[in-house]
Amino acid sequence: MRVSTSQFFQQSVESMLARQRELSQTQQQVADGKRIQRPSDDAAAAVRVLDIKESVAQLQQYQRNADAATARLNQEETALVGVENLLQRVRELAVRGASDSLSDRDRRAIAAEVREQREYFLQLANTQDANGEYLFAGFTSRTRPFSLDAGGALQYAGDQGQRKVAIGSTREVAVGDPGTLFMDFEAAAGGTTDIGSVLSNLIDNLESGNGYPQALADIDTAFTELYNTRAKIGARMNAIDEQKTANESFLLALSEVRSSLEDLDYAEAISRFNQQLTALQASQQAFMQVQNLSLFNFLR
Amino acid sequence: MAGIINIGVSALNAFKRQMETTGHNIANVNTPGYSRQVVQFEARPAQVSAQGYVGSGVDAGAVQRRYDQFLADRVREYSASHEEFAVYEQRARQIDSVLADASAGIDDMLQQFFASVNDVADDPTSIAARTVMLDRAEQLAGRFNALDGWLEDIRHHLNRDLGNQVDEVNEVARSLAQVNGRIINLAGTPGGIPSDVLDERDRLLDRLSGFTSISTVEQSDGSMNVFIGSGQALVVGTTHNTLGLVDNPAAVDRKEIVINQPGGISSNVTSQMSGGSLGGLLRFRDEVLDPAQNGLGRVAIGLVSYFNEEHRSGMDLDGELGGDFFANAAPQVLAHRSNGAGSNIAVALGEAADLTGHEYELRFDGTDWTLTDLHDGSTVSTLGTGTALDPFVADGMEIVIGSAAAGDSYRLRPTRGGAAGIGLLIGNGRDIAAAEPVRSAAGSANSGTAVMSGGALTERNGDTRLAAPVTLTFNAALNRFDISTGGSVAYDPASDSGSTLTVSLANLGDYSFTVTGNPSNGDVFELRDNAGGVGDNRNARRLADLQNANLMIGGTASIADTYGALVADVATRTHQAGSAAGVQRHLLGQAEAAKSEVSGVNLDEEAADLVRFQQAYQAAAQVISVANSLFDSLLAAVRR
């Protein structure tokens, strides 16, 4: 087979250009640490990586939601613990106040403290978070939910709405409870009562001698409501912890898959780089040695 | 003696001719398309003599051109194929590398946007979170706009390149016709057709096949006819036709190639042009650029349509019903320039899930309308009759016919402007509708265990917030809730617990909620206006859920999936074009090697020839010298 001189040069140059192209591509991979420079390098893997990035972003969002939920639930719990402690103190006062050996003045002194506690209860029921949202107002969270009417009963201006956030793809958790938990529980004397009324009735009893024999029973019912709500909060926080742990495992698994698709195997890449470097150098040297050969060198 | 001298002289002439030719070959070793020339020696006819036939020397015959038509045609064929794939890949690569890029592509920005929606769902009264959501929305819209603008740039350059290349093809065609003329004139002359003129024609043909695939037919008078496309004549003898670049009669940004034939006839050959850079550019436009821009538009329109729909079913911080969150682009309707003067149609966006990302042609034959999907030429069946109350519905479009004349046609691009048209309409974070307009409350006297939860406006068809509460009273005997405004909704505690019920609220829309548990007879639930419900995040949650919802492609793909499909499509085509170009490059290399095996100049070979003919020349000169001394001897013999 004849090889024309220009064909000969052209092939040698083509060959060197091809080696350079390969070397340049490997160099780019090594510099980036990525096997896939652009989607066309591996279309299926590139789209898979997009999918994974999206799933990862979602899971990270769920973790953020979970953290926000935990923070809010902690706040709620703190407020409710405050109310429980308050009721515990009021219970003690109620027991003491029921003793026959107290004078009117003593009873009035106890009543004064119950008044203080009632004030404190209102503050706790109207707790606001860092954003200024009332924790126990339902959806109308910028409107102060609790006040006492003229008769000392608790008035609730909020609604029954309960905010939920997503902590997993199919899991949501409530981040609060509407203020109705302080309202409308069964009174020992029949009908319904609320914590405000209980405290107010106790104050009346101590100050004016109006009988309130159901005081302890009603306080205990209130405790039960609070315990129930705190149990729910506890359950929610457990659920959040569980889900967060699960999310973490998903995240880890996903990042492993992504790495296997996208990341460069440095050992393989660098040895490939060296091979290609050698190939380029060899083709360049071969070219130099051969291009000098010509019969015209020998024609005088 | 005379005979010997003649023989010597003939040899000298012949070898001199050969050395000139060898010198010519050496001089043209680097000339592209040069075919090696060789002098054919012919022995002169023998003279008869008493001893038999005696030779009389040598003649330099024709200068033969080392050339194989078949090999040359093969090189042109592979050259056209290679150029087509190489140009296609180069352009496609531009789009491919940008689409999935984190700082230029859509998917990262989409995730960040939905993350900000989630943050508003976590904290709906936070102005800061709302402000961030608007920022991210603006950035997302901006990203769509920028990508589309960049694709438009590519289109602009494509059109310009098509124009330039069509001009060059015409240049080459003109030159070919001229060369044909020269060849025809030289055909009959004693010298024959110079090899170099034939080489020149070959070079022109090679150049032409870089632009488009050609086929050639040699005529008996020596001229070469050149055909392009599916057999349209470009050069016939000494005349040539020109190509032109014209606007598509409906879409002025789409250029078409026509061939101007004698008699003023212009035929559109765009779909027949294949091979070469023109073929590559046209295929790139049809297979990558148009689908990319339409596909990107589809992603944008899908996002806007469904996000707006959900946003409008919510309530903002000031208690107002949600408005459109994003601006959307209307479908492009391009009328054919020969349509009737008063003809008009209107195309609105229908269900975004049905959008295909293709372009369509709508044609009226006088009685019937036909909708063709230009992606594959198939006819699309439509529902409806085309009136305002009953529009033609197909593939996400709703078409209303205004007035039409027979022969009217329109080019429809429902998603083409989507990415350019997306924009943020909301300027104030307070206007983000994170809450629902309705909330529910259980009656305080309820004795059953039923709980009403969730609740969302799922279909808004009015603008009035709930003026008075709507009460649902449970009727145990009939297993239903009686609605205070009329009607009822069925609920059987035994089987329907946990299911979703829907109540129609006048001048507002349909409100859906979940009921779980067992209500007692007479238990009431109240639906009331969510006044002051700023801590309500239900609509924000529904907006955030749009990220994962299978909204598009007939309900099988999410917004991000639709974008991913676009990325995959471009990536696959780019990759395939690259592979094909590599294969063609290899085939082209082999074809070129085969051609130059016959036609190429090898300097060593020429050098050896020089030596050979130099020796031969010296020998022939020696023959003359010997003949001369023979003559001298003869003269000396007969001198007195």
PDB file of C-alpha atoms in Angstrom, chain A residues 295 299, chain B residues 11 15-16 18-19 22 36-41 66 604-620:
ATOM      1  CA  LEU A 295      15.510  10.200  -0.016  1.00  0.00           C
ATOM      2  CA  LEU A 299      20.511  13.049  -3.381  1.00  0.00           C
TER       3      LEU A 299
ATOM      4  CA  ALA B  11      14.272   9.377 -25.575  1.00  0.00           C
ATOM      5  CA  PHE B  15      12.534  11.628 -20.256  1.00  0.00           C
ATOM      6  CA  LYS B  16      12.594  15.411 -20.106  1.00  0.00           C
ATOM      7  CA  GLN B  18       8.748  12.830 -17.370  1.00  0.00           C
ATOM      8  CA  MET B  19      11.164  14.809 -15.253  1.00  0.00           C
ATOM      9  CA  THR B  22       8.011  14.537 -11.594  1.00  0.00           C
ATOM     10  CA  ARG B  36      -0.340  12.569  -9.027  1.00  0.00           C
ATOM     11  CA  GLN B  37       0.572  12.733 -12.690  1.00  0.00           C
ATOM     12  CA  VAL B  38       2.559  10.138 -14.622  1.00  0.00           C
ATOM     13  CA  VAL B  39       3.745  10.215 -18.181  1.00  0.00           C
ATOM     14  CA  GLN B  40       2.817   7.168 -20.219  1.00  0.00           C
ATOM     15  CA  PHE B  41       5.636   6.024 -22.421  1.00  0.00           C
ATOM     16  CA  ARG B  66      -3.723   8.895 -11.113  1.00  0.00           C
ATOM     17  CA  ASP B 604      10.664   9.290  -1.816  1.00  0.00           C
ATOM     18  CA  GLU B 605       9.004   7.800  -4.868  1.00  0.00           C
ATOM     19  CA  GLU B 606       9.450  11.041  -6.808  1.00  0.00           C
ATOM     20  CA  ALA B 607      13.054  11.254  -5.681  1.00  0.00           C
ATOM     21  CA  ALA B 608      13.694   7.732  -6.936  1.00  0.00           C
ATOM     22  CA  ASP B 609      11.972   8.650 -10.205  1.00  0.00           C
ATOM     23  CA  LEU B 610      14.183  11.695 -10.564  1.00  0.00           C
ATOM     24  CA  VAL B 611      17.244   9.527 -10.179  1.00  0.00           C
ATOM     25  CA  ARG B 612      15.859   6.959 -12.611  1.00  0.00           C
ATOM     26  CA  PHE B 613      15.001   9.410 -15.348  1.00  0.00           C
ATOM     27  CA  GLN B 614      18.155  11.381 -14.820  1.00  0.00           C
ATOM     28  CA  GLN B 615      20.129   8.215 -15.472  1.00  0.00           C
ATOM     29  CA  ALA B 616      17.911   7.407 -18.433  1.00  0.00           C
ATOM     30  CA  TYR B 617      18.413  10.911 -19.786  1.00  0.00           C
ATOM     31  CA  GLN B 618      22.158  10.567 -19.412  1.00  0.00           C
ATOM     32  CA  ALA B 619      22.039   7.230 -21.161  1.00  0.00           C
ATOM     33  CA  ALA B 620      19.953   8.661 -24.005  1.00  0.00           C
TER      34      ALA B 620
END
